Amino acid sequence: MCRMLLYKGNQPIQLAHLLTKPAHSIINQSFDSRLRLDTRRPINGDGFGVGWYESEPDPELGAAPCIFTSVTPAWNNMNLIRLADKIKSPLVFAHVRASTAGSVSESNCHPWQYGRLMFMHNGNIADFHLIKRKVQESLTDEIFLTVNGNTDSEWAFAVFLNQLKTPRQAEPFCHSVLKEAMLKTIAKLNAWGKEAGITEASMMNFAVTDGVSVVCSRYISSRTLEAASLYFSSGTRFESYKPGHYRMIKADKREDIVVIASEPLTFEKADWLTIPSNTVVVITSKLNVLMYPIVDEYHNPTPLGRAPEGASVAVVQGEGRGDGARDQNHREVVFVEDHRAIPTVPAVDSPRPDKEQNALGLSESTARDVPARALANTAPVMVA
């Protein structure tokens, strides 16, 4: 199973601070992955990719991201190290691949780009060969012809694009549009799997961005199994206090940086919260972070750290824009009603480890308590 990382910040960050310099950077995770569900294949050496957006709009360069991919292992690519030292960006996607479907080739390396959109995936679509024809038949000709590789992940991106009315639009998308397209993509893949009689659970940790907002999911088509690991950290600065060791600094209540990763980049337990299974996370253009439970037949509101059933957890940094915050430096955690549900598919579970072993000291069973403790320590505030 792959590892992925995304960063969004008010200020550009040198890519090396995410990709190469931390002791548990995503490059090091390519050979020292500690939270993979599939412990039989601990190496993510089937290629890598990194994508980023320009810090300032440039009409000549356009709004599309720049993406660098290679089939060489990430730990053994000098070009990646050189680029990471010289590039800064306010929005970065990075991915190291362990192939579950598709050949080892650059066309199969994440992330992928379409217009201003960028997409990556950690997980697998169970028995994808049984639904591949259905997936292809559902696509418009334009979207069908954009797929260059043969992975389940890139076809999932095509399904996502097909949910958008104007996937190649030049203007940024509303984050709610990207969220709904993500939910529809998950629902359609589940429905096709049900029609094909697939019983194995699919793991769909997807991430997509238009260069302005970000939407990602931590999802498994099961009520009882844990999805592939996904962690969240935010603060005002991400800095090194000694070689290889980083921490997220929270100098005030503002959120200037958001990092989401398959595995924590730091050894500071307080820096990271576990994103609950079957949750979609939205990072808005203003760095507000919203978490919504995915309410379908696999929704399980009982695990510790989940929001109450029928609610969404909204972690909000206010900016005096009438979004519920009282002032610029106020951060709220509120429960927001969300009665929307997506199409259902009966759950049939297959055996899988019931928890993820975390050599960083954040075992899944322990880390699952972290969001609950964090929410318990932040008094919910009524939003006018």
mmCIF file of C-alpha atoms in Angstrom:
data_model
loop_
_atom_site.group_PDB
_atom_site.id
_atom_site.type_symbol
_atom_site.label_atom_id
_atom_site.label_comp_id
_atom_site.label_asym_id
_atom_site.label_seq_id
_atom_site.Cartn_x
_atom_site.Cartn_y
_atom_site.Cartn_z
ATOM 1 C CA MET A 1 0.000 0.000 0.000
ATOM 2 C CA CYS A 2 1.222 3.479 -0.878
ATOM 3 C CA ARG A 3 2.010 6.463 1.325
ATOM 4 C CA MET A 4 0.854 9.983 0.572
ATOM 5 C CA LEU A 5 1.267 13.497 1.927
ATOM 6 C CA LEU A 6 -0.323 16.878 1.257
ATOM 7 C CA TYR A 7 0.533 20.354 2.480
ATOM 8 C CA LYS A 8 -1.416 23.601 2.220
ATOM 9 C CA GLY A 9 -0.165 26.805 3.809
ATOM 10 C CA ASN A 10 -0.488 30.563 3.728
ATOM 11 C CA GLN A 11 3.216 30.721 2.885
ATOM 12 C CA PRO A 12 5.233 28.561 0.476
ATOM 13 C CA ILE A 13 7.318 25.812 2.043
ATOM 14 C CA GLN A 14 10.587 24.388 0.764
ATOM 15 C CA LEU A 15 9.712 20.914 -0.479
ATOM 16 C CA ALA A 16 12.715 19.441 1.347
ATOM 17 C CA HIS A 17 11.011 20.179 4.701
ATOM 18 C CA LEU A 18 8.316 17.682 3.699
ATOM 19 C CA LEU A 19 10.037 15.237 1.376
ATOM 20 C CA THR A 20 13.632 14.729 2.470
ATOM 21 C CA LYS A 21 14.700 16.405 5.723
ATOM 22 C CA PRO A 22 12.347 14.991 8.417
ATOM 23 C CA ALA A 23 13.573 11.714 9.918
ATOM 24 C CA HIS A 24 10.241 10.161 8.933
ATOM 25 C CA SER A 25 9.795 12.087 5.698
ATOM 26 C CA ILE A 26 7.719 10.572 2.943
ATOM 27 C CA ILE A 27 10.930 9.532 1.179
ATOM 28 C CA ASN A 28 11.995 7.613 4.276
ATOM 29 C CA GLN A 29 8.510 6.116 4.448
ATOM 30 C CA SER A 30 9.172 4.579 1.051
ATOM 31 C CA PHE A 31 11.597 2.129 2.708
ATOM 32 C CA ASP A 32 10.574 2.473 6.381
ATOM 33 C CA SER A 33 6.777 2.475 6.341
ATOM 34 C CA ARG A 34 5.522 1.722 9.843
ATOM 35 C CA LEU A 35 1.739 1.919 9.511
ATOM 36 C CA ARG A 36 0.946 -0.150 6.454
ATOM 37 C CA LEU A 37 -1.902 -2.607 6.837
ATOM 38 C CA ASP A 38 -0.109 -4.979 4.482
ATOM 39 C CA THR A 39 2.991 -5.722 6.560
ATOM 40 C CA ARG A 40 4.131 -8.353 4.081
ATOM 41 C CA ARG A 41 5.198 -5.639 1.613
ATOM 42 C CA PRO A 42 6.794 -2.867 3.691
ATOM 43 C CA ILE A 43 8.628 -1.233 0.773
ATOM 44 C CA ASN A 44 7.054 1.522 -1.333
ATOM 45 C CA GLY A 45 9.579 1.307 -4.144
ATOM 46 C CA ASP A 46 7.442 1.179 -7.301
ATOM 47 C CA GLY A 47 7.907 4.840 -8.150
ATOM 48 C CA PHE A 48 6.985 8.209 -6.690
ATOM 49 C CA GLY A 49 5.518 11.544 -7.626
ATOM 50 C CA VAL A 50 5.372 15.093 -6.317
ATOM 51 C CA GLY A 51 3.104 17.869 -7.563
ATOM 52 C CA TRP A 52 3.001 21.530 -6.641
ATOM 53 C CA TYR A 53 1.439 24.851 -7.610
ATOM 54 C CA GLU A 54 3.100 28.195 -8.210
ATOM 55 C CA SER A 55 3.204 30.594 -5.268
ATOM 56 C CA GLU A 56 1.905 33.484 -7.384
ATOM 57 C CA PRO A 57 -0.484 33.291 -10.350
ATOM 58 C CA ASP A 58 1.331 33.529 -13.659
ATOM 59 C CA PRO A 59 -0.757 33.821 -16.848
ATOM 60 C CA GLU A 60 2.079 32.384 -18.912
ATOM 61 C CA LEU A 61 2.390 29.284 -16.697
ATOM 62 C CA GLY A 62 -1.338 28.840 -16.140
ATOM 63 C CA ALA A 63 -3.164 27.311 -13.170
ATOM 64 C CA ALA A 64 -2.181 23.668 -13.726
ATOM 65 C CA PRO A 65 0.221 22.042 -11.253
ATOM 66 C CA CYS A 66 3.729 20.911 -12.096
ATOM 67 C CA ILE A 67 4.233 17.181 -11.506
ATOM 68 C CA PHE A 68 7.495 15.226 -11.331
ATOM 69 C CA THR A 69 7.295 11.410 -11.372
ATOM 70 C CA SER A 70 9.791 8.596 -11.667
ATOM 71 C CA VAL A 71 9.801 4.805 -11.459
ATOM 72 C CA THR A 72 13.032 4.774 -9.481
ATOM 73 C CA PRO A 73 12.664 4.349 -5.704
ATOM 74 C CA ALA A 74 12.205 7.726 -4.020
ATOM 75 C CA TRP A 75 15.173 7.148 -1.694
ATOM 76 C CA ASN A 76 17.507 6.715 -4.652
ATOM 77 C CA ASN A 77 16.595 9.643 -6.891
ATOM 78 C CA MET A 78 19.082 12.505 -6.794
ATOM 79 C CA ASN A 79 16.920 14.697 -9.024
ATOM 80 C CA LEU A 80 14.154 14.629 -6.416
ATOM 81 C CA ILE A 81 16.598 15.695 -3.703
ATOM 82 C CA ARG A 82 17.940 18.546 -5.865
ATOM 83 C CA LEU A 83 14.461 19.783 -6.790
ATOM 84 C CA ALA A 84 13.209 19.582 -3.195
ATOM 85 C CA ASP A 85 16.035 21.873 -2.079
ATOM 86 C CA LYS A 86 15.196 24.553 -4.673
ATOM 87 C CA ILE A 87 11.386 24.603 -4.946
ATOM 88 C CA LYS A 88 8.891 26.308 -2.671
ATOM 89 C CA SER A 89 5.125 25.999 -2.934
ATOM 90 C CA PRO A 90 2.038 26.752 -0.826
ATOM 91 C CA LEU A 91 0.293 23.532 -1.957
ATOM 92 C CA VAL A 92 2.114 20.227 -2.368
ATOM 93 C CA PHE A 93 1.041 16.620 -3.061
ATOM 94 C CA ALA A 94 3.565 13.788 -2.664
ATOM 95 C CA HIS A 95 3.167 10.038 -3.105
ATOM 96 C CA VAL A 96 5.353 6.918 -2.913
ATOM 97 C CA ARG A 97 3.950 3.856 -4.642
ATOM 98 C CA ALA A 98 3.642 0.183 -3.776
ATOM 99 C CA SER A 99 1.899 -1.325 -6.772
ATOM 100 C CA THR A 100 -1.364 -3.223 -6.222
ATOM 101 C CA ALA A 101 -2.631 -2.812 -9.789
ATOM 102 C CA GLY A 102 -0.895 -1.731 -12.960
ATOM 103 C CA SER A 103 2.677 -1.966 -14.154
ATOM 104 C CA VAL A 104 5.662 -0.042 -12.828
ATOM 105 C CA SER A 105 5.728 2.934 -15.195
ATOM 106 C CA GLU A 106 5.678 6.724 -14.971
ATOM 107 C CA SER A 107 2.129 6.820 -16.334
ATOM 108 C CA ASN A 108 1.051 4.821 -13.270
ATOM 109 C CA CYS A 109 2.755 7.092 -10.725
ATOM 110 C CA HIS A 110 0.629 9.438 -8.632
ATOM 111 C CA PRO A 111 -0.382 12.239 -8.610
ATOM 112 C CA TRP A 112 -2.272 12.849 -11.843
ATOM 113 C CA GLN A 113 -3.369 16.153 -13.316
ATOM 114 C CA TYR A 114 -6.324 17.299 -15.405
ATOM 115 C CA GLY A 115 -6.594 21.012 -16.068
ATOM 116 C CA ARG A 116 -6.018 22.689 -12.711
ATOM 117 C CA LEU A 117 -6.968 19.545 -10.756
ATOM 118 C CA MET A 118 -4.509 17.126 -9.122
ATOM 119 C CA PHE A 119 -5.387 13.721 -7.613
ATOM 120 C CA MET A 120 -3.739 10.847 -5.729
ATOM 121 C CA HIS A 121 -4.868 7.668 -3.962
ATOM 122 C CA ASN A 122 -3.678 5.368 -1.206
ATOM 123 C CA GLY A 123 -5.439 2.018 -1.091
ATOM 124 C CA ASN A 124 -7.042 -0.225 -3.670
ATOM 125 C CA ILE A 125 -10.344 -0.812 -5.422
ATOM 126 C CA ALA A 126 -11.076 -4.452 -4.609
ATOM 127 C CA ASP A 127 -11.207 -6.790 -7.630
ATOM 128 C CA PHE A 128 -11.077 -3.802 -9.911
ATOM 129 C CA HIS A 129 -10.847 -5.968 -13.018
ATOM 130 C CA LEU A 130 -14.453 -7.043 -12.380
ATOM 131 C CA ILE A 131 -15.782 -3.473 -12.611
ATOM 132 C CA LYS A 132 -13.276 -1.891 -15.003
ATOM 133 C CA ARG A 133 -15.599 -2.184 -18.007
ATOM 134 C CA LYS A 134 -18.443 -0.573 -16.034
ATOM 135 C CA VAL A 135 -16.133 2.260 -15.021
ATOM 136 C CA GLN A 136 -15.031 2.882 -18.594
ATOM 137 C CA GLU A 137 -18.573 2.777 -19.977
ATOM 138 C CA SER A 138 -19.673 5.440 -17.489
ATOM 139 C CA LEU A 139 -17.179 8.038 -18.725
ATOM 140 C CA THR A 140 -17.541 10.709 -21.361
ATOM 141 C CA ASP A 141 -15.243 10.332 -24.367
ATOM 142 C CA GLU A 142 -13.138 13.285 -23.243
ATOM 143 C CA ILE A 143 -12.497 11.829 -19.774
ATOM 144 C CA PHE A 144 -12.002 8.282 -21.096
ATOM 145 C CA LEU A 145 -9.246 9.436 -23.433
ATOM 146 C CA THR A 146 -7.286 11.191 -20.660
ATOM 147 C CA VAL A 147 -6.329 7.929 -18.901
ATOM 148 C CA ASN A 148 -2.781 6.964 -19.862
ATOM 149 C CA GLY A 149 -2.006 4.266 -17.294
ATOM 150 C CA ASN A 150 -3.697 1.079 -16.148
ATOM 151 C CA THR A 151 -4.163 1.513 -12.410
ATOM 152 C CA ASP A 152 -7.414 1.386 -10.472
ATOM 153 C CA SER A 153 -6.386 4.727 -8.976
ATOM 154 C CA GLU A 154 -6.225 6.640 -12.259
ATOM 155 C CA TRP A 155 -9.570 5.208 -13.343
ATOM 156 C CA ALA A 156 -10.979 6.366 -9.983
ATOM 157 C CA PHE A 157 -9.702 9.852 -10.856
ATOM 158 C CA ALA A 158 -11.529 9.570 -14.181
ATOM 159 C CA VAL A 159 -14.738 8.683 -12.337
ATOM 160 C CA PHE A 160 -14.205 11.739 -10.128
ATOM 161 C CA LEU A 161 -13.721 14.026 -13.142
ATOM 162 C CA ASN A 162 -16.880 12.620 -14.663
ATOM 163 C CA GLN A 163 -18.889 13.895 -11.676
ATOM 164 C CA LEU A 164 -17.928 17.515 -12.442
ATOM 165 C CA LYS A 165 -19.963 19.567 -14.918
ATOM 166 C CA THR A 166 -16.897 21.452 -16.172
ATOM 167 C CA PRO A 167 -13.798 19.504 -15.087
ATOM 168 C CA ARG A 168 -11.450 21.583 -17.227
ATOM 169 C CA GLN A 169 -12.695 24.990 -16.102
ATOM 170 C CA ALA A 170 -10.063 27.681 -15.649
ATOM 171 C CA GLU A 171 -11.581 29.135 -12.472
ATOM 172 C CA PRO A 172 -11.182 27.489 -9.048
ATOM 173 C CA PHE A 173 -13.923 25.097 -7.991
ATOM 174 C CA CYS A 174 -16.083 25.637 -4.930
ATOM 175 C CA HIS A 175 -14.809 23.216 -2.274
ATOM 176 C CA SER A 176 -18.355 21.895 -1.791
ATOM 177 C CA VAL A 177 -18.441 20.895 -5.476
ATOM 178 C CA LEU A 178 -15.213 18.915 -5.071
ATOM 179 C CA LYS A 179 -16.542 17.297 -1.888
ATOM 180 C CA GLU A 180 -19.773 16.172 -3.549
ATOM 181 C CA ALA A 181 -17.834 14.796 -6.530
ATOM 182 C CA MET A 182 -15.654 12.826 -4.096
ATOM 183 C CA LEU A 183 -18.702 11.362 -2.338
ATOM 184 C CA LYS A 184 -20.330 10.442 -5.652
ATOM 185 C CA THR A 185 -17.118 8.747 -6.787
ATOM 186 C CA ILE A 186 -17.009 6.578 -3.652
ATOM 187 C CA ALA A 187 -20.718 5.759 -4.004
ATOM 188 C CA LYS A 188 -20.400 4.742 -7.645
ATOM 189 C CA LEU A 189 -17.381 2.511 -7.031
ATOM 190 C CA ASN A 190 -19.258 0.846 -4.169
ATOM 191 C CA ALA A 191 -22.362 0.346 -6.311
ATOM 192 C CA TRP A 192 -20.409 -1.224 -9.184
ATOM 193 C CA GLY A 193 -18.649 -3.515 -6.722
ATOM 194 C CA LYS A 194 -21.992 -4.653 -5.331
ATOM 195 C CA GLU A 195 -23.318 -5.370 -8.828
ATOM 196 C CA ALA A 196 -20.221 -7.468 -9.555
ATOM 197 C CA GLY A 197 -20.597 -9.463 -6.334
ATOM 198 C CA ILE A 198 -17.298 -8.234 -4.864
ATOM 199 C CA THR A 199 -17.024 -9.029 -1.146
ATOM 200 C CA GLU A 200 -13.536 -7.708 -0.329
ATOM 201 C CA ALA A 201 -13.405 -4.229 1.176
ATOM 202 C CA SER A 202 -12.028 -1.371 -0.933
ATOM 203 C CA MET A 203 -9.769 1.249 0.632
ATOM 204 C CA MET A 204 -10.278 4.694 -0.838
ATOM 205 C CA ASN A 205 -8.005 7.304 0.699
ATOM 206 C CA PHE A 206 -8.375 9.869 -2.082
ATOM 207 C CA ALA A 207 -6.981 13.422 -2.254
ATOM 208 C CA VAL A 208 -7.838 16.083 -4.812
ATOM 209 C CA THR A 209 -7.092 19.789 -5.157
ATOM 210 C CA ASP A 210 -7.666 22.585 -7.648
ATOM 211 C CA GLY A 211 -4.731 24.571 -6.290
ATOM 212 C CA VAL A 212 -7.028 26.559 -3.980
ATOM 213 C CA SER A 213 -8.953 24.097 -1.813
ATOM 214 C CA VAL A 214 -8.300 20.452 -0.949
ATOM 215 C CA VAL A 215 -10.639 17.499 -0.391
ATOM 216 C CA CYS A 216 -9.460 14.122 0.857
ATOM 217 C CA SER A 217 -11.076 10.994 2.235
ATOM 218 C CA ARG A 218 -10.159 8.233 4.641
ATOM 219 C CA TYR A 219 -12.511 5.433 3.667
ATOM 220 C CA ILE A 220 -13.028 1.666 3.652
ATOM 221 C CA SER A 221 -16.136 -0.157 2.458
ATOM 222 C CA SER A 222 -16.608 -1.868 5.822
ATOM 223 C CA ARG A 223 -18.349 -1.060 9.101
ATOM 224 C CA THR A 224 -15.824 -2.950 11.216
ATOM 225 C CA LEU A 225 -12.406 -2.649 9.574
ATOM 226 C CA GLU A 226 -10.055 0.316 9.824
ATOM 227 C CA ALA A 227 -9.188 2.246 6.694
ATOM 228 C CA ALA A 228 -5.576 2.857 5.694
ATOM 229 C CA SER A 229 -3.970 5.282 8.137
ATOM 230 C CA LEU A 230 -4.371 9.035 7.697
ATOM 231 C CA TYR A 231 -3.259 11.803 10.072
ATOM 232 C CA PHE A 232 -3.842 15.539 10.334
ATOM 233 C CA SER A 233 -1.715 18.340 11.762
ATOM 234 C CA SER A 234 -2.080 22.101 11.728
ATOM 235 C CA GLY A 235 -0.428 25.152 13.232
ATOM 236 C CA THR A 236 1.415 28.355 12.461
ATOM 237 C CA ARG A 237 4.898 26.988 11.617
ATOM 238 C CA PHE A 238 6.436 23.631 10.737
ATOM 239 C CA GLU A 239 10.063 23.844 11.785
ATOM 240 C CA SER A 240 13.137 21.794 12.640
ATOM 241 C CA TYR A 241 14.521 21.967 16.182
ATOM 242 C CA LYS A 242 17.411 19.605 15.433
ATOM 243 C CA PRO A 243 18.519 17.729 12.299
ATOM 244 C CA GLY A 244 15.802 15.343 11.182
ATOM 245 C CA HIS A 245 13.392 16.354 13.949
ATOM 246 C CA TYR A 246 10.457 18.663 13.242
ATOM 247 C CA ARG A 247 7.464 19.922 15.156
ATOM 248 C CA MET A 248 4.314 21.839 14.397
ATOM 249 C CA ILE A 249 4.381 25.181 16.227
ATOM 250 C CA LYS A 250 1.083 26.618 17.413
ATOM 251 C CA ALA A 251 2.102 30.185 18.194
ATOM 252 C CA ASP A 252 -1.515 31.366 18.343
ATOM 253 C CA LYS A 253 -4.977 30.128 17.447
ATOM 254 C CA ARG A 254 -4.586 30.724 13.739
ATOM 255 C CA GLU A 255 -4.132 27.903 11.243
ATOM 256 C CA ASP A 256 -1.454 28.928 8.743
ATOM 257 C CA ILE A 257 -0.389 25.373 7.831
ATOM 258 C CA VAL A 258 -2.302 22.137 7.312
ATOM 259 C CA VAL A 259 -0.563 18.806 6.693
ATOM 260 C CA ILE A 260 -2.339 15.500 6.015
ATOM 261 C CA ALA A 261 -0.226 12.356 5.736
ATOM 262 C CA SER A 262 -0.470 8.578 5.769
ATOM 263 C CA GLU A 263 2.106 8.596 8.567
ATOM 264 C CA PRO A 264 3.182 11.418 10.911
ATOM 265 C CA LEU A 265 6.301 13.266 9.794
ATOM 266 C CA THR A 266 7.283 14.135 13.375
ATOM 267 C CA PHE A 267 7.744 12.217 16.614
ATOM 268 C CA GLU A 268 5.634 14.705 18.578
ATOM 269 C CA LYS A 269 2.409 12.908 19.540
ATOM 270 C CA ALA A 270 0.583 16.162 20.252
ATOM 271 C CA ASP A 271 1.180 17.336 16.665
ATOM 272 C CA TRP A 272 -1.061 14.740 15.017
ATOM 273 C CA LEU A 273 -4.717 13.753 15.127
ATOM 274 C CA THR A 274 -6.100 10.586 13.587
ATOM 275 C CA ILE A 275 -8.679 11.246 10.892
ATOM 276 C CA PRO A 276 -11.531 8.821 11.671
ATOM 277 C CA SER A 277 -12.316 6.079 9.168
ATOM 278 C CA ASN A 278 -14.995 6.949 6.624
ATOM 279 C CA THR A 279 -14.526 10.693 6.836
ATOM 280 C CA VAL A 280 -14.066 13.355 4.186
ATOM 281 C CA VAL A 281 -11.814 16.308 5.033
ATOM 282 C CA VAL A 282 -12.098 19.696 3.349
ATOM 283 C CA ILE A 283 -9.415 22.390 3.496
ATOM 284 C CA THR A 284 -10.931 25.604 2.203
ATOM 285 C CA SER A 285 -9.142 28.421 0.429
ATOM 286 C CA LYS A 286 -8.908 30.264 3.769
ATOM 287 C CA LEU A 287 -7.423 27.229 5.556
ATOM 288 C CA ASN A 288 -10.607 26.367 7.393
ATOM 289 C CA VAL A 289 -10.594 22.603 7.994
ATOM 290 C CA LEU A 290 -13.928 20.757 7.893
ATOM 291 C CA MET A 291 -14.415 17.058 8.651
ATOM 292 C CA TYR A 292 -17.614 15.264 7.597
ATOM 293 C CA PRO A 293 -18.529 11.637 8.324
ATOM 294 C CA ILE A 294 -19.421 9.767 5.144
ATOM 295 C CA VAL A 295 -22.948 8.627 5.919
ATOM 296 C CA ASP A 296 -23.601 5.473 3.915
ATOM 297 C CA GLU A 297 -24.143 1.793 4.689
ATOM 298 C CA TYR A 298 -20.602 1.556 6.057
ATOM 299 C CA HIS A 299 -20.986 4.502 8.429
ATOM 300 C CA ASN A 300 -20.207 3.483 12.022
ATOM 301 C CA PRO A 301 -20.657 6.327 14.523
ATOM 302 C CA THR A 302 -19.575 4.338 17.575
ATOM 303 C CA PRO A 303 -15.727 4.276 17.420
ATOM 304 C CA LEU A 304 -14.048 6.751 19.741
ATOM 305 C CA GLY A 305 -13.224 10.005 18.020
ATOM 306 C CA ARG A 306 -16.161 9.874 15.612
ATOM 307 C CA ALA A 307 -18.681 12.677 15.448
ATOM 308 C CA PRO A 308 -22.214 12.034 16.697
ATOM 309 C CA GLU A 309 -24.388 10.226 14.181
ATOM 310 C CA GLY A 310 -25.981 12.641 11.721
ATOM 311 C CA ALA A 311 -23.431 15.355 12.454
ATOM 312 C CA SER A 312 -20.247 16.687 10.968
ATOM 313 C CA VAL A 313 -17.231 17.963 12.871
ATOM 314 C CA ALA A 314 -16.119 21.386 11.647
ATOM 315 C CA VAL A 315 -12.713 22.638 12.779
ATOM 316 C CA VAL A 316 -12.905 26.306 11.910
ATOM 317 C CA GLN A 317 -10.387 29.149 11.833
ATOM 318 C CA GLY A 318 -12.403 32.342 11.573
ATOM 319 C CA GLU A 319 -11.500 35.440 9.638
ATOM 320 C CA GLY A 320 -14.367 37.787 10.379
ATOM 321 C CA ARG A 321 -16.244 36.637 7.275
ATOM 322 C CA GLY A 322 -19.480 35.594 8.932
ATOM 323 C CA ASP A 323 -18.392 31.941 9.007
ATOM 324 C CA GLY A 324 -19.100 31.486 12.690
ATOM 325 C CA ALA A 325 -15.867 32.842 14.128
ATOM 326 C CA ARG A 326 -15.916 35.687 16.570
ATOM 327 C CA ASP A 327 -12.632 37.287 15.585
ATOM 328 C CA GLN A 328 -9.553 36.716 13.483
ATOM 329 C CA ASN A 329 -7.657 34.799 16.165
ATOM 330 C CA HIS A 330 -10.526 32.584 17.325
ATOM 331 C CA ARG A 331 -10.599 28.861 16.500
ATOM 332 C CA GLU A 332 -13.748 26.832 16.974
ATOM 333 C CA VAL A 333 -14.760 23.195 16.984
ATOM 334 C CA VAL A 334 -18.466 22.826 16.326
ATOM 335 C CA PHE A 335 -20.906 20.067 15.469
ATOM 336 C CA VAL A 336 -22.827 20.811 12.275
ATOM 337 C CA GLU A 337 -25.905 18.879 11.205
ATOM 338 C CA ASP A 338 -25.534 17.118 7.866
ATOM 339 C CA HIS A 339 -28.521 15.078 6.720
ATOM 340 C CA ARG A 340 -27.139 14.259 3.300
ATOM 341 C CA ALA A 341 -26.479 10.586 2.641
ATOM 342 C CA ILE A 342 -24.946 8.867 -0.351
ATOM 343 C CA PRO A 343 -26.264 5.703 -2.070
ATOM 344 C CA THR A 344 -25.893 2.552 -0.009
ATOM 345 C CA VAL A 345 -24.341 -0.832 -0.659
ATOM 346 C CA PRO A 346 -24.622 -3.713 1.862
ATOM 347 C CA ALA A 347 -21.335 -4.331 3.651
ATOM 348 C CA VAL A 348 -19.595 -7.667 3.382
ATOM 349 C CA ASP A 349 -16.305 -7.745 5.263
ATOM 350 C CA SER A 350 -13.200 -9.759 4.554
ATOM 351 C CA PRO A 351 -10.499 -10.569 7.107
ATOM 352 C CA ARG A 352 -7.986 -7.793 7.705
ATOM 353 C CA PRO A 353 -5.886 -6.750 10.676
ATOM 354 C CA ASP A 354 -8.116 -4.978 13.199
ATOM 355 C CA LYS A 355 -5.613 -2.252 13.990
ATOM 356 C CA GLU A 356 -2.475 -0.720 12.581
ATOM 357 C CA GLN A 357 0.811 -1.046 14.416
ATOM 358 C CA ASN A 358 2.462 2.322 14.757
ATOM 359 C CA ALA A 359 6.153 2.293 15.544
ATOM 360 C CA LEU A 360 5.983 6.049 16.033
ATOM 361 C CA GLY A 361 4.143 5.490 19.311
ATOM 362 C CA LEU A 362 0.714 6.306 17.832
ATOM 363 C CA SER A 363 -0.948 2.886 17.598
ATOM 364 C CA GLU A 364 -4.321 2.994 15.876
ATOM 365 C CA SER A 365 -6.073 1.975 19.073
ATOM 366 C CA THR A 366 -4.261 4.708 21.018
ATOM 367 C CA ALA A 367 -4.284 7.390 18.358
ATOM 368 C CA ARG A 368 -8.020 6.955 17.846
ATOM 369 C CA ASP A 369 -8.438 8.609 21.256
ATOM 370 C CA VAL A 370 -6.528 11.717 20.205
ATOM 371 C CA PRO A 371 -9.308 13.497 18.289
ATOM 372 C CA ALA A 372 -11.746 12.759 21.097
ATOM 373 C CA ARG A 373 -9.371 14.256 23.657
ATOM 374 C CA ALA A 374 -8.728 17.242 21.411
ATOM 375 C CA LEU A 375 -12.437 17.864 20.933
ATOM 376 C CA ALA A 376 -13.083 17.356 24.638
ATOM 377 C CA ASN A 377 -10.528 20.049 25.438
ATOM 378 C CA THR A 378 -12.100 22.538 23.050
ATOM 379 C CA ALA A 379 -15.501 23.750 24.198
ATOM 380 C CA PRO A 380 -18.047 23.546 21.361
ATOM 381 C CA VAL A 381 -19.272 26.987 20.376
ATOM 382 C CA MET A 382 -22.714 27.719 19.017
ATOM 383 C CA VAL A 383 -22.580 29.262 15.570
ATOM 384 C CA ALA A 384 -24.966 32.076 14.863
#
